[in-house]
């Protein structure tokens, strides 16, 4: 019989842990470095990229409007609302990508240099 080799990447070894805190290195990826509440984080994100929540709200409004029109049997209105929803979804994606690009261009590291 051949012995199966264990995959060394499936478990975190003691050598991979942060020696100061004893925590695994991936924990720092999810840490809230700013120590801000959920409301504060939403406000900051809204200030950084205000178009995303606006287009999300417009997408939701178009969806609800389309469903109401469909329930009332107004096919033309329902179709128009669904087309608007698709358009607003596209604008939301453009706003997300554009906001990420602008943020990456103008973000500075701790030393004050552009990344």
PDB file of C-alpha atoms in Angstrom:
ATOM      1  CA  UNK A   1       0.000   0.000   0.000  1.00  0.00           C
ATOM      2  CA  UNK A   2       1.086   3.516  -0.759  1.00  0.00           C
ATOM      3  CA  UNK A   3       0.876   5.978   2.060  1.00  0.00           C
ATOM      4  CA  UNK A   4      -1.138   9.061   1.320  1.00  0.00           C
ATOM      5  CA  UNK A   5       0.705  12.284   1.896  1.00  0.00           C
ATOM      6  CA  UNK A   6      -1.062  14.862   3.961  1.00  0.00           C
ATOM      7  CA  UNK A   7      -1.681  18.203   2.353  1.00  0.00           C
ATOM      8  CA  UNK A   8       0.424  20.662   4.371  1.00  0.00           C
ATOM      9  CA  UNK A   9      -1.764  23.587   3.250  1.00  0.00           C
ATOM     10  CA  UNK A  10      -4.955  22.281   4.825  1.00  0.00           C
ATOM     11  CA  UNK A  11      -4.031  23.175   8.387  1.00  0.00           C
ATOM     12  CA  UNK A  12      -2.361  26.217   9.863  1.00  0.00           C
ATOM     13  CA  UNK A  13       0.886  25.233  11.449  1.00  0.00           C
ATOM     14  CA  UNK A  14       2.178  26.851  14.596  1.00  0.00           C
ATOM     15  CA  UNK A  15       4.926  28.491  12.518  1.00  0.00           C
ATOM     16  CA  UNK A  16       2.255  30.334  10.496  1.00  0.00           C
ATOM     17  CA  UNK A  17       0.678  31.914  13.528  1.00  0.00           C
ATOM     18  CA  UNK A  18       1.407  35.432  14.642  1.00  0.00           C
ATOM     19  CA  UNK A  19       3.956  34.949  17.411  1.00  0.00           C
ATOM     20  CA  UNK A  20       2.808  38.015  19.373  1.00  0.00           C
ATOM     21  CA  UNK A  21      -0.902  37.332  19.556  1.00  0.00           C
ATOM     22  CA  UNK A  22      -1.043  33.608  18.805  1.00  0.00           C
ATOM     23  CA  UNK A  23      -3.731  34.218  16.157  1.00  0.00           C
ATOM     24  CA  UNK A  24      -3.668  32.917  12.629  1.00  0.00           C
ATOM     25  CA  UNK A  25      -2.514  35.431   9.991  1.00  0.00           C
ATOM     26  CA  UNK A  26      -5.806  35.374   8.082  1.00  0.00           C
ATOM     27  CA  UNK A  27      -7.665  36.831  11.053  1.00  0.00           C
ATOM     28  CA  UNK A  28      -6.152  40.252  10.356  1.00  0.00           C
ATOM     29  CA  UNK A  29      -7.844  40.333   6.932  1.00  0.00           C
ATOM     30  CA  UNK A  30     -11.249  40.615   8.555  1.00  0.00           C
ATOM     31  CA  UNK A  31     -10.340  42.899  11.431  1.00  0.00           C
ATOM     32  CA  UNK A  32     -11.995  46.300  11.586  1.00  0.00           C
ATOM     33  CA  UNK A  33      -8.886  48.452  11.599  1.00  0.00           C
ATOM     34  CA  UNK A  34     -10.829  51.675  12.030  1.00  0.00           C
ATOM     35  CA  UNK A  35     -12.881  50.475  15.029  1.00  0.00           C
ATOM     36  CA  UNK A  36     -16.028  52.045  13.586  1.00  0.00           C
ATOM     37  CA  UNK A  37     -19.637  51.093  13.991  1.00  0.00           C
ATOM     38  CA  UNK A  38     -21.751  49.774  11.133  1.00  0.00           C
ATOM     39  CA  UNK A  39     -23.467  53.146  10.754  1.00  0.00           C
ATOM     40  CA  UNK A  40     -20.125  54.959  10.651  1.00  0.00           C
ATOM     41  CA  UNK A  41     -18.826  52.534   8.045  1.00  0.00           C
ATOM     42  CA  UNK A  42     -21.954  53.016   5.907  1.00  0.00           C
ATOM     43  CA  UNK A  43     -21.589  56.806   6.147  1.00  0.00           C
ATOM     44  CA  UNK A  44     -17.923  56.629   5.141  1.00  0.00           C
ATOM     45  CA  UNK A  45     -18.643  54.307   2.224  1.00  0.00           C
ATOM     46  CA  UNK A  46     -21.533  56.542   1.098  1.00  0.00           C
ATOM     47  CA  UNK A  47     -19.242  59.587   1.143  1.00  0.00           C
ATOM     48  CA  UNK A  48     -16.541  57.703  -0.792  1.00  0.00           C
ATOM     49  CA  UNK A  49     -18.930  56.490  -3.526  1.00  0.00           C
ATOM     50  CA  UNK A  50     -22.409  58.049  -3.294  1.00  0.00           C
ATOM     51  CA  UNK A  51     -23.677  56.669  -6.607  1.00  0.00           C
ATOM     52  CA  UNK A  52     -23.781  53.018  -5.522  1.00  0.00           C
ATOM     53  CA  UNK A  53     -26.524  53.351  -2.867  1.00  0.00           C
ATOM     54  CA  UNK A  54     -28.485  55.722  -5.112  1.00  0.00           C
ATOM     55  CA  UNK A  55     -28.453  53.247  -8.014  1.00  0.00           C
ATOM     56  CA  UNK A  56     -29.225  50.362  -5.640  1.00  0.00           C
ATOM     57  CA  UNK A  57     -32.304  52.215  -4.407  1.00  0.00           C
ATOM     58  CA  UNK A  58     -33.344  53.000  -7.989  1.00  0.00           C
ATOM     59  CA  UNK A  59     -32.914  49.319  -8.923  1.00  0.00           C
ATOM     60  CA  UNK A  60     -35.107  48.267  -5.999  1.00  0.00           C
ATOM     61  CA  UNK A  61     -37.736  50.881  -6.844  1.00  0.00           C
ATOM     62  CA  UNK A  62     -37.847  49.735 -10.478  1.00  0.00           C
ATOM     63  CA  UNK A  63     -38.184  46.118  -9.351  1.00  0.00           C
ATOM     64  CA  UNK A  64     -41.052  46.886  -6.990  1.00  0.00           C
ATOM     65  CA  UNK A  65     -42.741  49.081  -9.594  1.00  0.00           C
ATOM     66  CA  UNK A  66     -42.454  46.318 -12.179  1.00  0.00           C
ATOM     67  CA  UNK A  67     -43.927  43.740  -9.831  1.00  0.00           C
ATOM     68  CA  UNK A  68     -46.851  46.009  -8.916  1.00  0.00           C
ATOM     69  CA  UNK A  69     -47.544  46.751 -12.582  1.00  0.00           C
ATOM     70  CA  UNK A  70     -47.364  43.026 -13.380  1.00  0.00           C
ATOM     71  CA  UNK A  71     -49.826  42.200 -10.605  1.00  0.00           C
ATOM     72  CA  UNK A  72     -52.256  44.843 -11.894  1.00  0.00           C
ATOM     73  CA  UNK A  73     -52.012  43.417 -15.407  1.00  0.00           C
ATOM     74  CA  UNK A  74     -50.307  46.444 -16.993  1.00  0.00           C
ATOM     75  CA  UNK A  75     -47.898  44.631 -19.280  1.00  0.00           C
ATOM     76  CA  UNK A  76     -46.463  47.736 -20.952  1.00  0.00           C
ATOM     77  CA  UNK A  77     -45.646  49.396 -17.626  1.00  0.00           C
ATOM     78  CA  UNK A  78     -44.204  46.160 -16.245  1.00  0.00           C
ATOM     79  CA  UNK A  79     -41.937  45.781 -19.273  1.00  0.00           C
ATOM     80  CA  UNK A  80     -40.736  49.381 -18.978  1.00  0.00           C
ATOM     81  CA  UNK A  81     -39.997  48.988 -15.273  1.00  0.00           C
ATOM     82  CA  UNK A  82     -38.006  45.814 -15.903  1.00  0.00           C
ATOM     83  CA  UNK A  83     -35.981  47.540 -18.617  1.00  0.00           C
ATOM     84  CA  UNK A  84     -35.289  50.392 -16.214  1.00  0.00           C
ATOM     85  CA  UNK A  85     -34.228  47.861 -13.572  1.00  0.00           C
ATOM     86  CA  UNK A  86     -31.684  46.320 -15.926  1.00  0.00           C
ATOM     87  CA  UNK A  87     -30.356  49.776 -16.755  1.00  0.00           C
ATOM     88  CA  UNK A  88     -30.027  50.715 -13.088  1.00  0.00           C
ATOM     89  CA  UNK A  89     -28.252  47.413 -12.371  1.00  0.00           C
ATOM     90  CA  UNK A  90     -25.744  48.243 -15.098  1.00  0.00           C
ATOM     91  CA  UNK A  91     -25.218  51.719 -13.668  1.00  0.00           C
ATOM     92  CA  UNK A  92     -24.674  50.187 -10.232  1.00  0.00           C
ATOM     93  CA  UNK A  93     -21.929  47.926 -11.583  1.00  0.00           C
ATOM     94  CA  UNK A  94     -20.315  50.869 -13.396  1.00  0.00           C
ATOM     95  CA  UNK A  95     -20.435  52.901 -10.168  1.00  0.00           C
ATOM     96  CA  UNK A  96     -18.861  50.043  -8.199  1.00  0.00           C
ATOM     97  CA  UNK A  97     -16.025  49.576 -10.679  1.00  0.00           C
ATOM     98  CA  UNK A  98     -15.493  53.313 -11.112  1.00  0.00           C
ATOM     99  CA  UNK A  99     -15.473  53.885  -7.361  1.00  0.00           C
ATOM    100  CA  UNK A 100     -12.959  51.086  -6.847  1.00  0.00           C
ATOM    101  CA  UNK A 101     -10.714  52.553  -9.540  1.00  0.00           C
ATOM    102  CA  UNK A 102     -10.874  56.063  -8.101  1.00  0.00           C
ATOM    103  CA  UNK A 103     -10.274  54.766  -4.586  1.00  0.00           C
ATOM    104  CA  UNK A 104      -7.252  52.747  -5.691  1.00  0.00           C
ATOM    105  CA  UNK A 105      -5.801  55.732  -7.559  1.00  0.00           C
ATOM    106  CA  UNK A 106      -6.143  58.168  -4.694  1.00  0.00           C
ATOM    107  CA  UNK A 107      -5.517  55.889  -1.714  1.00  0.00           C
ATOM    108  CA  UNK A 108      -2.315  56.510   0.211  1.00  0.00           C
ATOM    109  CA  UNK A 109      -0.430  54.176   2.500  1.00  0.00           C
ATOM    110  CA  UNK A 110       0.644  54.977   6.055  1.00  0.00           C
ATOM    111  CA  UNK A 111       3.790  56.783   4.859  1.00  0.00           C
ATOM    112  CA  UNK A 112       1.701  59.212   2.790  1.00  0.00           C
ATOM    113  CA  UNK A 113       2.808  57.823  -0.551  1.00  0.00           C
ATOM    114  CA  UNK A 114       0.333  56.883  -3.274  1.00  0.00           C
ATOM    115  CA  UNK A 115      -0.040  53.152  -3.632  1.00  0.00           C
TER     116      UNK A 115
END
